[in-house]
Tab-separated table of C-alpha atoms and ligand atoms in Angstrom:
chain	number	residue	atom	x	y	z
A	1355	UNK	CA	39.095	6.066	13.805
A	1356	UNK	CA	40.947	3.314	16.120
A	1357	UNK	CA	38.139	1.110	15.458
A	1358	UNK	CA	39.414	-2.387	15.435
A	1359	UNK	CA	39.266	-3.939	12.054
A	1360	UNK	CA	38.030	-7.612	10.960
A	1361	UNK	CA	39.816	-10.608	12.021
A	1362	UNK	CA	39.504	-12.889	9.090
A	1363	UNK	CA	41.263	-16.362	10.485
A	1364	UNK	CA	37.726	-17.104	11.722
A	1365	UNK	CA	36.639	-17.527	7.937
A	1366	UNK	CA	39.995	-19.504	7.104
A	1367	UNK	CA	38.829	-22.115	10.215
A	1368	UNK	CA	35.507	-22.389	8.555
A	1369	UNK	CA	36.407	-22.968	4.965
A	1370	UNK	CA	39.236	-25.358	6.218
A	1371	UNK	CA	36.165	-27.545	7.718
A	1372	UNK	CA	33.868	-26.897	4.641
A	1373	UNK	CA	37.079	-28.319	2.665
A	1374	UNK	CA	37.802	-31.477	4.528
A	1375	UNK	CA	33.993	-32.471	4.995
A	1376	UNK	CA	32.810	-31.736	1.497
A	1377	UNK	CA	35.682	-33.444	-0.195
A	1378	UNK	CA	35.059	-36.864	1.719
A	1379	UNK	CA	31.362	-36.693	0.901
A	1380	UNK	CA	31.355	-37.959	-3.155
A	1381	UNK	CA	33.135	-41.116	-1.855
A	1382	UNK	CA	30.694	-41.371	1.589
A	1383	UNK	CA	27.985	-41.397	-0.839
A	1384	UNK	CA	29.069	-43.939	-3.172
A	1385	UNK	CA	30.241	-46.523	-0.147
A	1386	UNK	CA	26.695	-46.985	1.008
A	1387	UNK	CA	25.848	-50.262	-0.523
A	1388	UNK	CA	23.107	-50.123	-2.893
A	1389	UNK	CA	19.754	-50.835	-0.027
A	1390	UNK	CA	21.395	-50.032	2.805
A	1391	UNK	CA	19.140	-47.018	3.660
A	1392	UNK	CA	20.215	-47.438	7.799
A	1393	UNK	CA	23.547	-46.002	6.123
A	1394	UNK	CA	22.275	-43.482	3.646
A	1395	UNK	CA	20.435	-42.116	6.283
A	1396	UNK	CA	23.516	-41.512	8.545
A	1397	UNK	CA	25.450	-39.901	5.735
A	1398	UNK	CA	22.515	-38.036	4.567
A	1399	UNK	CA	21.839	-36.565	7.862
A	1400	UNK	CA	25.917	-35.415	8.043
A	1401	UNK	CA	25.447	-34.091	4.607
A	1402	UNK	CA	22.217	-32.165	4.809
A	1403	UNK	CA	23.840	-30.304	7.621
A	1404	UNK	CA	27.143	-29.437	6.235
A	1405	UNK	CA	24.931	-27.846	3.037
A	1406	UNK	CA	23.311	-25.858	5.424
A	1407	UNK	CA	26.025	-24.229	7.192
A	1408	UNK	CA	27.436	-23.572	3.798
A	1409	UNK	CA	24.389	-21.908	2.246
A	1410	UNK	CA	24.327	-19.358	5.720
A	1411	UNK	CA	28.052	-18.996	4.952
A	1412	UNK	CA	27.170	-17.582	1.633
A	1413	UNK	CA	24.004	-15.815	2.546
A	1414	UNK	CA	25.708	-13.714	4.845
A	1415	UNK	CA	28.271	-13.092	2.461
A	1416	UNK	CA	25.638	-11.749	-0.278
A	1417	UNK	CA	23.759	-9.939	2.395
A	1418	UNK	CA	26.571	-8.734	4.666
A	1419	UNK	CA	30.190	-8.771	3.154
A	1420	UNK	CA	29.750	-7.600	-0.660
A	1421	UNK	CA	27.636	-4.448	-0.217
A	1422	UNK	CA	30.299	-3.588	2.358
A	1423	UNK	CA	33.081	-4.303	0.069
A	1424	UNK	CA	31.261	-2.317	-2.357
A	1425	UNK	CA	30.843	0.127	-0.686
A	1426	UNK	CA	34.483	1.246	0.425
A	1427	UNK	CA	36.674	-1.523	-1.496
A	1428	UNK	CA	36.850	1.129	-4.553
A	1429	UNK	CA	38.246	-0.713	-8.080
A	1430	UNK	CA	39.516	-4.141	-6.600
A	1431	UNK	CA	36.155	-4.393	-5.053
A	1432	UNK	CA	34.722	-3.736	-8.174
A	1433	UNK	CA	36.913	-6.118	-10.164
A	1434	UNK	CA	36.180	-9.339	-7.821
A	1435	UNK	CA	32.905	-8.853	-6.295
A	1436	UNK	CA	30.977	-10.327	-8.790
A	1437	UNK	CA	33.285	-13.326	-9.950
A	1438	UNK	CA	32.362	-14.006	-5.860
A	1439	UNK	CA	28.799	-13.437	-6.860
A	1440	UNK	CA	28.853	-15.545	-10.148
A	1441	UNK	CA	30.891	-18.634	-8.154
A	1442	UNK	CA	28.053	-17.965	-5.325
A	1443	UNK	CA	25.341	-18.890	-7.917
A	1444	UNK	CA	27.616	-21.775	-9.444
A	1445	UNK	CA	27.602	-23.293	-5.957
A	1446	UNK	CA	24.300	-22.825	-5.218
A	1447	UNK	CA	22.862	-24.391	-8.634
A	1448	UNK	CA	24.939	-27.442	-7.228
A	1449	UNK	CA	23.381	-27.246	-3.958
A	1450	UNK	CA	20.025	-27.258	-5.914
A	1451	UNK	CA	20.996	-30.487	-8.112
A	1452	UNK	CA	22.355	-32.182	-4.569
A	1453	UNK	CA	18.740	-31.002	-2.352
A	1454	UNK	CA	16.747	-32.757	-5.691
A	1455	UNK	CA	18.666	-36.468	-5.223
A	1456	UNK	CA	19.561	-36.408	-1.355
A	1457	UNK	CA	15.728	-36.857	0.027
A	1458	UNK	CA	15.241	-39.965	-2.221
A	1459	UNK	CA	18.274	-41.630	-1.658
A	1460	UNK	CA	18.378	-41.041	1.814
A	1461	UNK	CA	15.217	-43.016	1.782
A	1462	UNK	CA	15.789	-46.257	-0.826
A	1463	UNK	CA	19.880	-45.215	-1.924
A	1464	UNK	CA	18.530	-44.576	-5.346
A	1465	UNK	CA	21.018	-42.297	-7.724
A	1466	UNK	CA	23.855	-42.667	-5.799
A	1467	UNK	CA	26.277	-42.054	-8.774
A	1468	UNK	CA	24.585	-38.902	-9.626
A	1469	UNK	CA	24.424	-37.763	-5.708
A	1470	UNK	CA	28.044	-38.521	-5.818
A	1471	UNK	CA	28.482	-36.520	-9.073
A	1472	UNK	CA	26.500	-33.329	-7.575
A	1473	UNK	CA	28.416	-33.528	-5.029
A	1474	UNK	CA	31.988	-33.264	-6.402
A	1475	UNK	CA	30.842	-30.776	-8.856
A	1476	UNK	CA	29.716	-28.531	-5.709
A	1477	UNK	CA	33.416	-29.224	-3.892
A	1478	UNK	CA	35.432	-28.729	-7.239
A	1479	UNK	CA	32.864	-25.329	-7.231
A	1480	UNK	CA	33.497	-24.587	-3.556
A	1481	UNK	CA	36.818	-25.218	-3.600
A	1482	UNK	CA	37.886	-22.952	-6.431
A	1483	UNK	CA	35.810	-20.241	-4.937
A	1484	UNK	CA	37.544	-20.517	-1.483
A	1485	UNK	CA	40.622	-20.258	-2.754
A	1486	UNK	CA	39.792	-16.801	-4.714
A	1487	UNK	CA	38.114	-15.344	-1.649
A	1488	UNK	CA	41.139	-15.958	0.257
A	1489	UNK	CA	42.825	-14.239	-2.117
A	1490	UNK	CA	41.378	-11.394	-3.212
A	1491	UNK	CA	38.702	-11.038	-0.668
A	1492	UNK	CA	39.902	-11.148	2.814
A	1493	UNK	CA	43.335	-9.400	2.343
A	1494	UNK	CA	40.980	-6.326	1.153
A	1495	UNK	CA	38.014	-7.083	3.720
A	1496	UNK	CA	40.659	-6.903	6.979
A	1497	UNK	CA	42.141	-3.533	5.456
A	1498	UNK	CA	37.653	-1.837	4.965
A	1499	UNK	CA	35.566	-3.662	7.502
A	1500	UNK	CA	35.272	-3.419	11.003
A	1501	UNK	CA	35.594	-6.143	13.318
A	1502	UNK	CA	32.259	-5.358	14.490
A	1503	UNK	CA	31.211	-5.693	10.705
A	1504	UNK	CA	32.530	-9.044	10.464
A	1505	UNK	CA	31.138	-10.237	13.725
A	1506	UNK	CA	27.687	-9.655	11.833
A	1507	UNK	CA	28.722	-12.647	9.355
A	1508	UNK	CA	29.262	-15.384	12.561
A	1509	UNK	CA	25.715	-13.747	14.066
A	1510	UNK	CA	23.396	-14.257	10.616
A	1511	UNK	CA	24.952	-17.858	10.638
A	1512	UNK	CA	23.910	-18.225	14.130
A	1513	UNK	CA	20.702	-16.787	14.027
A	1514	UNK	CA	19.497	-18.876	11.379
A	1515	UNK	CA	21.321	-22.609	12.195
A	1516	UNK	CA	19.398	-24.910	14.538
A	1517	UNK	CA	20.627	-24.484	18.216
A	1518	UNK	CA	20.770	-28.156	18.819
A	1519	UNK	CA	23.157	-28.377	15.754
A	1520	UNK	CA	25.485	-25.702	16.879
A	1521	UNK	CA	27.953	-27.730	19.434
A	1522	UNK	CA	28.877	-30.009	16.449
A	1523	UNK	CA	29.230	-27.917	14.028
A	1524	UNK	CA	32.079	-26.056	16.559
A	1525	UNK	CA	33.123	-29.342	16.885
A	1526	UNK	CA	33.853	-29.747	13.620
A	1527	UNK	CA	35.502	-26.702	12.902
A	1528	UNK	CA	37.987	-27.007	15.943
A	1529	UNK	CA	38.883	-30.394	14.854
A	1530	UNK	CA	41.699	-28.232	12.660
A	1531	UNK	CA	41.205	-24.484	14.108
A	1532	UNK	CA	44.298	-22.713	15.602
A	1533	UNK	CA	42.786	-23.189	19.347
A	1534	UNK	CA	43.506	-19.248	19.945
A	1535	UNK	CA	41.345	-18.411	16.632
A	1536	UNK	CA	39.000	-21.036	18.289
A	1537	UNK	CA	38.693	-18.573	21.857
A	1538	UNK	CA	38.545	-15.283	19.670
A	1539	UNK	CA	35.318	-16.906	18.269
A	1540	UNK	CA	33.766	-18.148	21.490
A	1541	UNK	CA	34.722	-14.640	23.204
A	1542	UNK	CA	31.586	-13.613	21.867
A	1543	UNK	CA	29.353	-16.584	23.485
A	1544	UNK	CA	27.969	-16.779	26.464
A	1545	UNK	CA	30.050	-17.399	29.913
A	1546	UNK	CA	28.680	-21.235	30.179
A	1547	UNK	CA	29.254	-22.067	26.270
A	1548	UNK	CA	32.479	-20.559	26.718
A	1549	UNK	CA	33.445	-22.965	29.325
A	1550	UNK	CA	31.913	-25.957	28.411
A	1551	UNK	CA	32.266	-25.670	24.203
A	1552	UNK	CA	35.820	-26.446	24.193
A	1553	UNK	CA	35.395	-29.581	25.749
A	1554	UNK	CA	32.057	-30.864	24.629
A	1555	UNK	CA	32.427	-29.892	20.973
A	1556	UNK	CA	35.600	-31.809	20.014
A	1557	UNK	CA	33.941	-34.903	21.807
A	1558	UNK	CA	30.630	-34.476	19.658
A	1559	UNK	CA	32.845	-34.454	16.580
A	1560	UNK	CA	34.999	-37.157	17.458
A	1561	UNK	CA	31.717	-39.675	17.633
A	1562	UNK	CA	30.151	-37.933	14.563
A	1563	UNK	CA	32.928	-38.612	13.001
A	1564	UNK	CA	33.780	-42.242	14.016
A	1565	UNK	CA	29.763	-43.210	12.956
A	1566	UNK	CA	30.152	-40.738	9.633
A	1567	UNK	CA	33.672	-41.570	8.786
A	1568	UNK	CA	34.433	-44.693	10.217
A	1569	UNK	CA	37.435	-42.710	12.466
A	1570	UNK	CA	37.598	-39.692	15.265
A	1571	UNK	CA	40.312	-38.174	13.165
A	1572	UNK	CA	39.507	-37.744	9.888
A	1573	UNK	CA	42.861	-36.878	7.742
A	1574	UNK	CA	43.342	-33.215	7.900
A	1575	UNK	CA	43.397	-30.835	4.863
A	1576	UNK	CA	45.708	-29.012	7.191
A	1577	UNK	CA	46.090	-25.684	5.122
A	1578	UNK	CA	46.411	-23.133	8.009
B	1152	LIG	FE1	33.981	-17.710	2.994
């Protein structure tokens, strides 16, 4: 009975990262000069990474979180989970359009305006979804999902991510993360990662942001 319940602050932290980075994408695409494929390759690689993070994040919720909530969250869950699933479908459809346009744009800069528009639609849908999730789902999850079950969400993403990309994605997330929440997330990591990542990950993100955004300190969304 005394099992610790989910600490959902890590979800806010990931949402803040996605909010910041997806909001910047349409402009990043539009700013690439026609034919500048060196630059489109840099922006596209950044976008591919983010899309993969987003896809895994939602896949984890579909597979782990919605079933738990439907099982235990009563009428409140029954009322909101279908909306969440519908929003996920809308986001996946936007992601599909992005995935259709991105490879050609990456290698030729062709159809940049269409790609930027697809990223805008993706961002608008994502923002609406994250805000519904924060208002309706996270308060419920805190009540009915245990800490051990909640940890499966992070493990789902970890198990399907490229290990090479993890330090950068962590740095991206730490950029606006509360240090206490970062420590809690890292407390599940192996000792070496726990010691090294707080130093390495922010530096990796700073140099990545410099290359992609033109500054090591992109504007913070600063919600949490
Ligand atoms: Fe989420």
